[in-house]
mmCIF file of C-alpha atoms in Angstrom:
data_model
loop_
_atom_site.group_PDB
_atom_site.id
_atom_site.type_symbol
_atom_site.label_atom_id
_atom_site.label_comp_id
_atom_site.label_asym_id
_atom_site.label_seq_id
_atom_site.Cartn_x
_atom_site.Cartn_y
_atom_site.Cartn_z
ATOM 1 C CA ARG L 1328 14.418 28.135 55.078
ATOM 2 C CA ARG L 1329 15.029 29.117 59.006
ATOM 3 C CA LEU L 1330 16.727 32.053 57.456
ATOM 4 C CA ALA L 1331 13.965 32.839 55.165
ATOM 5 C CA LEU L 1332 11.317 32.519 58.114
ATOM 6 C CA ALA L 1333 13.548 34.973 60.612
ATOM 7 C CA LEU L 1334 13.866 37.455 57.468
ATOM 8 C CA ALA L 1335 10.288 37.051 56.735
ATOM 9 C CA LEU L 1336 9.363 37.655 60.381
ATOM 10 C CA GLY L 1337 11.831 40.621 60.624
ATOM 11 C CA ALA L 1338 10.213 42.286 57.631
ATOM 12 C CA LEU L 1339 6.710 41.862 59.192
ATOM 13 C CA ALA L 1340 8.345 43.296 62.552
ATOM 14 C CA ALA L 1341 9.787 46.200 60.906
ATOM 15 C CA GLY L 1342 6.349 46.999 58.858
ATOM 16 C CA GLY L 1343 5.129 47.781 62.613
ATOM 17 C CA GLY L 1344 3.255 44.541 62.947
ATOM 18 C CA GLY L 1345 0.021 44.776 61.185
ATOM 19 C CA MET L 1346 -1.191 42.007 58.114
ATOM 20 C CA GLY L 1347 -3.136 44.748 56.732
ATOM 21 C CA ALA L 1348 -5.309 44.333 53.123
ATOM 22 C CA ALA L 1349 -1.580 43.911 51.413
ATOM 23 C CA GLY L 1350 -0.378 41.331 53.679
ATOM 24 C CA ALA L 1351 -3.490 39.314 53.506
ATOM 25 C CA GLN L 1352 -3.414 39.059 50.085
ATOM 26 C CA ASP L 1353 -0.146 37.586 50.054
ATOM 27 C CA MET L 1354 -1.400 34.609 52.385
ATOM 28 C CA TYR L 1355 -2.673 31.537 51.319
ATOM 29 C CA CYS L 1356 -5.325 32.126 48.501
ATOM 30 C CA GLY L 1357 -5.232 35.745 49.027
ATOM 31 C CA GLU L 1358 -8.665 37.542 48.791
ATOM 32 C CA HIS L 1359 -10.238 34.324 47.992
ATOM 33 C CA ASN L 1360 -11.281 31.445 50.549
ATOM 34 C CA CYS L 1361 -9.396 28.169 49.821
ATOM 35 C CA TYR L 1362 -12.315 25.898 50.102
ATOM 36 C CA GLU L 1363 -14.628 27.811 48.549
ATOM 37 C CA VAL L 1364 -12.147 27.908 45.348
ATOM 38 C CA LEU L 1365 -11.921 24.384 45.141
ATOM 39 C CA GLY L 1366 -16.071 23.980 46.185
ATOM 40 C CA VAL L 1367 -15.287 22.207 49.132
ATOM 41 C CA GLY L 1368 -16.517 22.097 52.835
ATOM 42 C CA GLY L 1369 -14.233 22.718 55.824
ATOM 43 C CA ASP L 1370 -14.643 19.258 56.641
ATOM 44 C CA ALA L 1371 -13.298 17.993 53.399
ATOM 45 C CA SER L 1372 -11.377 14.674 53.343
ATOM 46 C CA GLU L 1373 -7.832 14.774 51.755
ATOM 47 C CA ARG L 1374 -9.415 12.612 49.054
ATOM 48 C CA ASP L 1375 -12.462 14.987 48.475
ATOM 49 C CA VAL L 1376 -9.814 17.712 48.005
ATOM 50 C CA ARG L 1377 -7.587 15.805 45.838
ATOM 51 C CA LYS L 1378 -10.883 15.207 43.687
ATOM 52 C CA ALA L 1379 -12.395 18.687 43.460
ATOM 53 C CA TYR L 1380 -8.743 19.721 42.538
ATOM 54 C CA ARG L 1381 -8.020 17.434 39.652
ATOM 55 C CA LYS L 1382 -11.731 18.086 38.245
ATOM 56 C CA LEU L 1383 -11.285 21.810 38.265
ATOM 57 C CA SER L 1384 -7.997 21.917 36.796
ATOM 58 C CA MET L 1385 -8.644 19.856 33.749
ATOM 59 C CA GLU L 1386 -11.605 22.078 33.520
ATOM 60 C CA ARG L 1387 -9.772 25.396 33.829
ATOM 61 C CA HIS L 1388 -6.340 24.429 32.268
ATOM 62 C CA PRO L 1389 -5.677 27.110 29.881
ATOM 63 C CA ASP L 1390 -4.575 24.909 27.169
ATOM 64 C CA ARG L 1391 -8.118 23.261 27.150
ATOM 65 C CA VAL L 1392 -9.838 26.446 27.311
ATOM 66 C CA GLY L 1393 -7.947 28.099 24.953
ATOM 67 C CA ALA L 1394 -9.037 24.925 22.350
ATOM 68 C CA GLN L 1395 -12.401 25.786 22.962
ATOM 69 C CA GLY L 1396 -12.188 29.498 22.071
ATOM 70 C CA GLY L 1397 -12.352 30.631 25.940
ATOM 71 C CA ASP L 1398 -10.396 33.505 27.423
ATOM 72 C CA VAL L 1399 -7.148 32.000 28.047
ATOM 73 C CA ALA L 1400 -5.976 35.056 30.860
ATOM 74 C CA GLU L 1401 -8.597 34.890 32.854
ATOM 75 C CA ALA L 1402 -8.633 30.765 33.041
ATOM 76 C CA THR L 1403 -4.952 31.069 33.816
ATOM 77 C CA ALA L 1404 -5.885 33.046 36.688
ATOM 78 C CA ALA L 1405 -8.387 30.766 37.965
ATOM 79 C CA PHE L 1406 -5.920 27.995 37.274
ATOM 80 C CA MET L 1407 -3.517 29.759 39.806
ATOM 81 C CA ASP L 1408 -5.775 30.232 42.203
ATOM 82 C CA ILE L 1409 -7.152 26.434 41.882
ATOM 83 C CA ALA L 1410 -3.360 25.486 42.129
ATOM 84 C CA ALA L 1411 -2.849 27.621 45.459
ATOM 85 C CA ALA L 1412 -5.880 26.486 46.747
ATOM 86 C CA TYR L 1413 -4.842 22.850 46.620
ATOM 87 C CA GLU L 1414 -1.382 23.399 47.792
ATOM 88 C CA VAL L 1415 -2.885 25.026 51.330
ATOM 89 C CA LEU L 1416 -5.581 22.122 51.372
ATOM 90 C CA SER L 1417 -3.542 19.198 50.777
ATOM 91 C CA ASP L 1418 -1.197 19.826 53.198
ATOM 92 C CA PRO L 1419 -2.149 18.961 57.031
ATOM 93 C CA ASP L 1420 0.415 21.605 58.462
ATOM 94 C CA ARG L 1421 -0.684 24.949 55.753
ATOM 95 C CA ARG L 1422 -4.667 23.216 56.452
ATOM 96 C CA GLU L 1423 -4.258 23.688 60.115
ATOM 97 C CA SER L 1424 -2.299 26.931 59.958
ATOM 98 C CA TYR L 1425 -5.261 27.907 57.299
ATOM 99 C CA ASP L 1426 -7.902 26.855 59.777
ATOM 100 C CA TYR L 1427 -6.863 28.954 62.644
ATOM 101 C CA TYR L 1428 -6.590 31.887 59.911
ATOM 102 C CA LEU L 1429 -10.406 31.642 59.092
ATOM 103 C CA ALA L 1430 -10.965 31.381 62.911
ATOM 104 C CA HIS L 1431 -9.141 33.989 64.303
ATOM 105 C CA PRO L 1432 -8.514 36.769 61.738
ATOM 106 C CA GLU L 1433 -7.867 39.304 64.303
ATOM 107 C CA GLU L 1434 -4.966 37.172 65.233
ATOM 108 C CA GLN L 1435 -2.638 39.021 62.499
ATOM 109 C CA MET L 1436 0.928 38.732 63.695
ATOM 110 C CA TYR L 1437 0.541 35.356 65.160
ATOM 111 C CA ASN L 1438 -1.130 33.988 61.688
ATOM 112 C CA GLN L 1439 1.672 35.477 59.880
ATOM 113 C CA PHE L 1440 4.199 33.785 62.197
ATOM 114 C CA ARG L 1441 1.736 30.038 61.457
ATOM 115 C CA PHE L 1442 1.675 31.076 57.711
ATOM 116 C CA TYR L 1443 5.435 31.052 57.344
ATOM 117 C CA GLN L 1444 6.226 28.225 59.835
ATOM 118 C CA ALA L 1445 3.968 25.791 57.826
ATOM 119 C CA LYS L 1446 5.626 27.202 54.555
ATOM 120 C CA TYR L 1447 8.944 26.741 55.300
ATOM 121 C CA ARG L 1448 8.823 23.590 57.470
ATOM 122 C CA PRO L 1449 11.121 20.733 56.040
ATOM 123 C CA LYS L 1450 9.108 18.296 54.148
ATOM 124 C CA THR L 1451 11.165 15.336 55.409
ATOM 125 C CA ASP L 1452 11.103 13.841 58.032
ATOM 126 C CA VAL L 1453 13.895 14.558 60.279
ATOM 127 C CA ARG L 1454 14.373 10.374 61.396
ATOM 128 C CA ALA L 1455 14.286 9.517 58.043
ATOM 129 C CA VAL L 1456 17.164 11.929 56.918
ATOM 130 C CA VAL L 1457 19.428 10.629 60.545
ATOM 131 C CA ALA L 1458 18.338 7.051 59.527
ATOM 132 C CA GLY L 1459 19.639 7.440 55.541
ATOM 133 C CA LEU L 1460 22.962 9.365 56.717
ATOM 134 C CA LEU L 1461 23.675 6.413 59.141
ATOM 135 C CA VAL L 1462 22.900 3.678 56.567
ATOM 136 C CA VAL L 1463 25.260 5.264 54.150
ATOM 137 C CA ALA L 1464 28.265 5.673 56.706
ATOM 138 C CA SER L 1465 28.196 2.333 57.685
ATOM 139 C CA ALA L 1466 28.029 1.147 54.016
ATOM 140 C CA LEU L 1467 31.119 3.553 53.784
ATOM 141 C CA GLN L 1468 32.923 2.409 56.710
ATOM 142 C CA LEU L 1469 32.482 -1.150 55.713
ATOM 143 C CA LYS L 1470 33.967 -0.533 52.315
ATOM 144 C CA LEU L 1471 36.620 1.264 53.673
ATOM 145 C CA GLY L 1472 37.728 -1.432 56.192
ATOM 146 C CA ARG L 1473 37.411 -4.223 53.594
ATOM 147 C CA ASP L 1474 39.585 -2.211 51.219
ATOM 148 C CA ALA L 1475 42.181 -1.863 53.961
ATOM 149 C CA TYR L 1476 42.264 -5.414 54.850
ATOM 150 C CA TRP L 1477 42.819 -6.782 51.360
ATOM 151 C CA ARG L 1478 45.557 -4.091 51.101
ATOM 152 C CA ARG L 1479 47.212 -5.592 54.149
ATOM 153 C CA VAL L 1480 46.653 -9.173 52.242
ATOM 154 C CA ARG L 1481 48.122 -8.531 49.117
ATOM 155 C CA ALA L 1482 51.212 -6.796 50.935
ATOM 156 C CA SER L 1483 51.830 -9.618 53.500
ATOM 157 C CA PRO L 1484 54.844 -12.226 52.495
ATOM 158 C CA GLU L 1485 52.324 -14.641 53.102
ATOM 159 C CA PHE L 1486 49.901 -14.245 50.440
ATOM 160 C CA ALA L 1487 52.798 -14.042 47.961
ATOM 161 C CA ALA L 1488 53.851 -17.464 48.737
ATOM 162 C CA ARG L 1489 49.936 -19.056 48.333
ATOM 163 C CA VAL L 1490 50.178 -16.819 45.031
ATOM 164 C CA GLN L 1491 53.042 -18.837 44.102
ATOM 165 C CA ALA L 1492 52.267 -21.862 44.941
ATOM 166 C CA ALA L 1493 48.795 -21.762 43.168
ATOM 167 C CA MET L 1494 50.718 -20.435 40.207
ATOM 168 C CA ARG L 1495 53.238 -23.287 40.155
ATOM 169 C CA LYS L 1496 50.316 -26.050 40.435
ATOM 170 C CA LYS L 1497 48.902 -24.655 37.727
ATOM 171 C CA TRP L 1498 51.826 -24.917 35.912
ATOM 172 C CA ASP L 1499 52.233 -28.311 37.108
ATOM 173 C CA ASP L 1500 48.856 -29.249 35.872
ATOM 174 C CA ASP L 1501 49.214 -27.692 32.630
ATOM 175 C CA ALA L 1502 51.926 -29.861 31.573
ATOM 176 C CA ASP L 1503 52.201 -31.483 28.656
ATOM 177 C CA ALA L 1504 51.669 -34.707 28.118
ATOM 178 C CA ASP L 1505 54.840 -35.779 28.250
ATOM 179 C CA GLY L 1506 55.957 -33.911 31.481
ATOM 180 C CA ALA L 1507 57.941 -31.243 29.570
ATOM 181 C CA ARG L 1508 57.455 -27.451 31.215
ATOM 182 C CA ARG L 1509 56.281 -24.635 29.373
ATOM 183 C CA PRO L 1510 59.167 -22.544 30.668
ATOM 184 C CA ASP L 1511 58.537 -19.421 27.925
ATOM 185 C CA ALA L 1512 55.345 -19.182 30.216
ATOM 186 C CA GLU L 1513 56.547 -19.679 33.444
ATOM 187 C CA ARG L 1514 59.307 -16.878 32.732
ATOM 188 C CA ALA L 1515 56.361 -14.801 31.933
ATOM 189 C CA ALA L 1516 54.034 -15.251 34.648
ATOM 190 C CA LEU L 1517 57.120 -14.828 37.100
ATOM 191 C CA ALA L 1518 57.892 -11.526 35.543
ATOM 192 C CA ALA L 1519 54.800 -10.167 36.066
ATOM 193 C CA MET L 1520 54.806 -11.155 39.567
ATOM 194 C CA ALA L 1521 57.670 -9.436 40.181
ATOM 195 C CA GLU L 1522 56.386 -6.505 38.835
ATOM 196 C CA ALA L 1523 53.288 -6.721 40.876
ATOM 197 C CA GLY L 1524 55.688 -6.463 43.943
ATOM 198 C CA LEU L 1525 54.377 -10.056 44.765
ATOM 199 C CA LEU L 1526 57.920 -11.408 44.623
ATOM 200 C CA ALA L 1527 60.006 -10.886 47.681
#
C-alpha cells in the first residue's frame, strides 16, 4: 500500500502537480457531491449515512429498476455513485479528508495527498496485529516446548522402566482365576515394546 501511495504521488508530481478537471473526477465522488448523492447534510451521523445508503441502494438497485421496466444503465450508474459516496462518508478518515477537500479546493496537491493517504491506509489496527502475532508465537512456543519435553521423557530409561512395570502389573491383574499367566499376550506386548524402542 505504501508503494501504491508512492507511485500515485510520483505520477502526480510527474504530471505537473496540478489536479485539474480529470484529477478531480477521479477523487471521492468525482463531479458529484458525496453528501448530495446520499441526500444527507454535512453534519449527518454515521447512522444517518448508513440509513440513507440502504434506502437509496434498494431504490436504485439495477435489478429492481429493471424488473420495474426502468433504465438499467442509468440505474447502474446511479447505484455506483451511491456506493462511492457511502464508501467515502462511512470511513471516518476518508470523510475527514473529503470535508477538507470541500473546504479547501484550492489546495490541489495537498488534497490529492490526503485522498491517497486515506484510501490506502491500512484498516486494521497495528496494535491488534502485533497482539495477535504474540499470541500465536506464544502458543507455538508452548507446543514446541511440550513436544520436546515428551520426546525427552519417552527416550529416558526411567520411562521405559515405568511402562514395563505398569504392563506387568496389568498382566498380574488380568491373570486367570487359577493364577496362570497368558504367555502369548505377554510375549506379544514385549515384542511391541521392543520394536518401539522402550526396552533396553
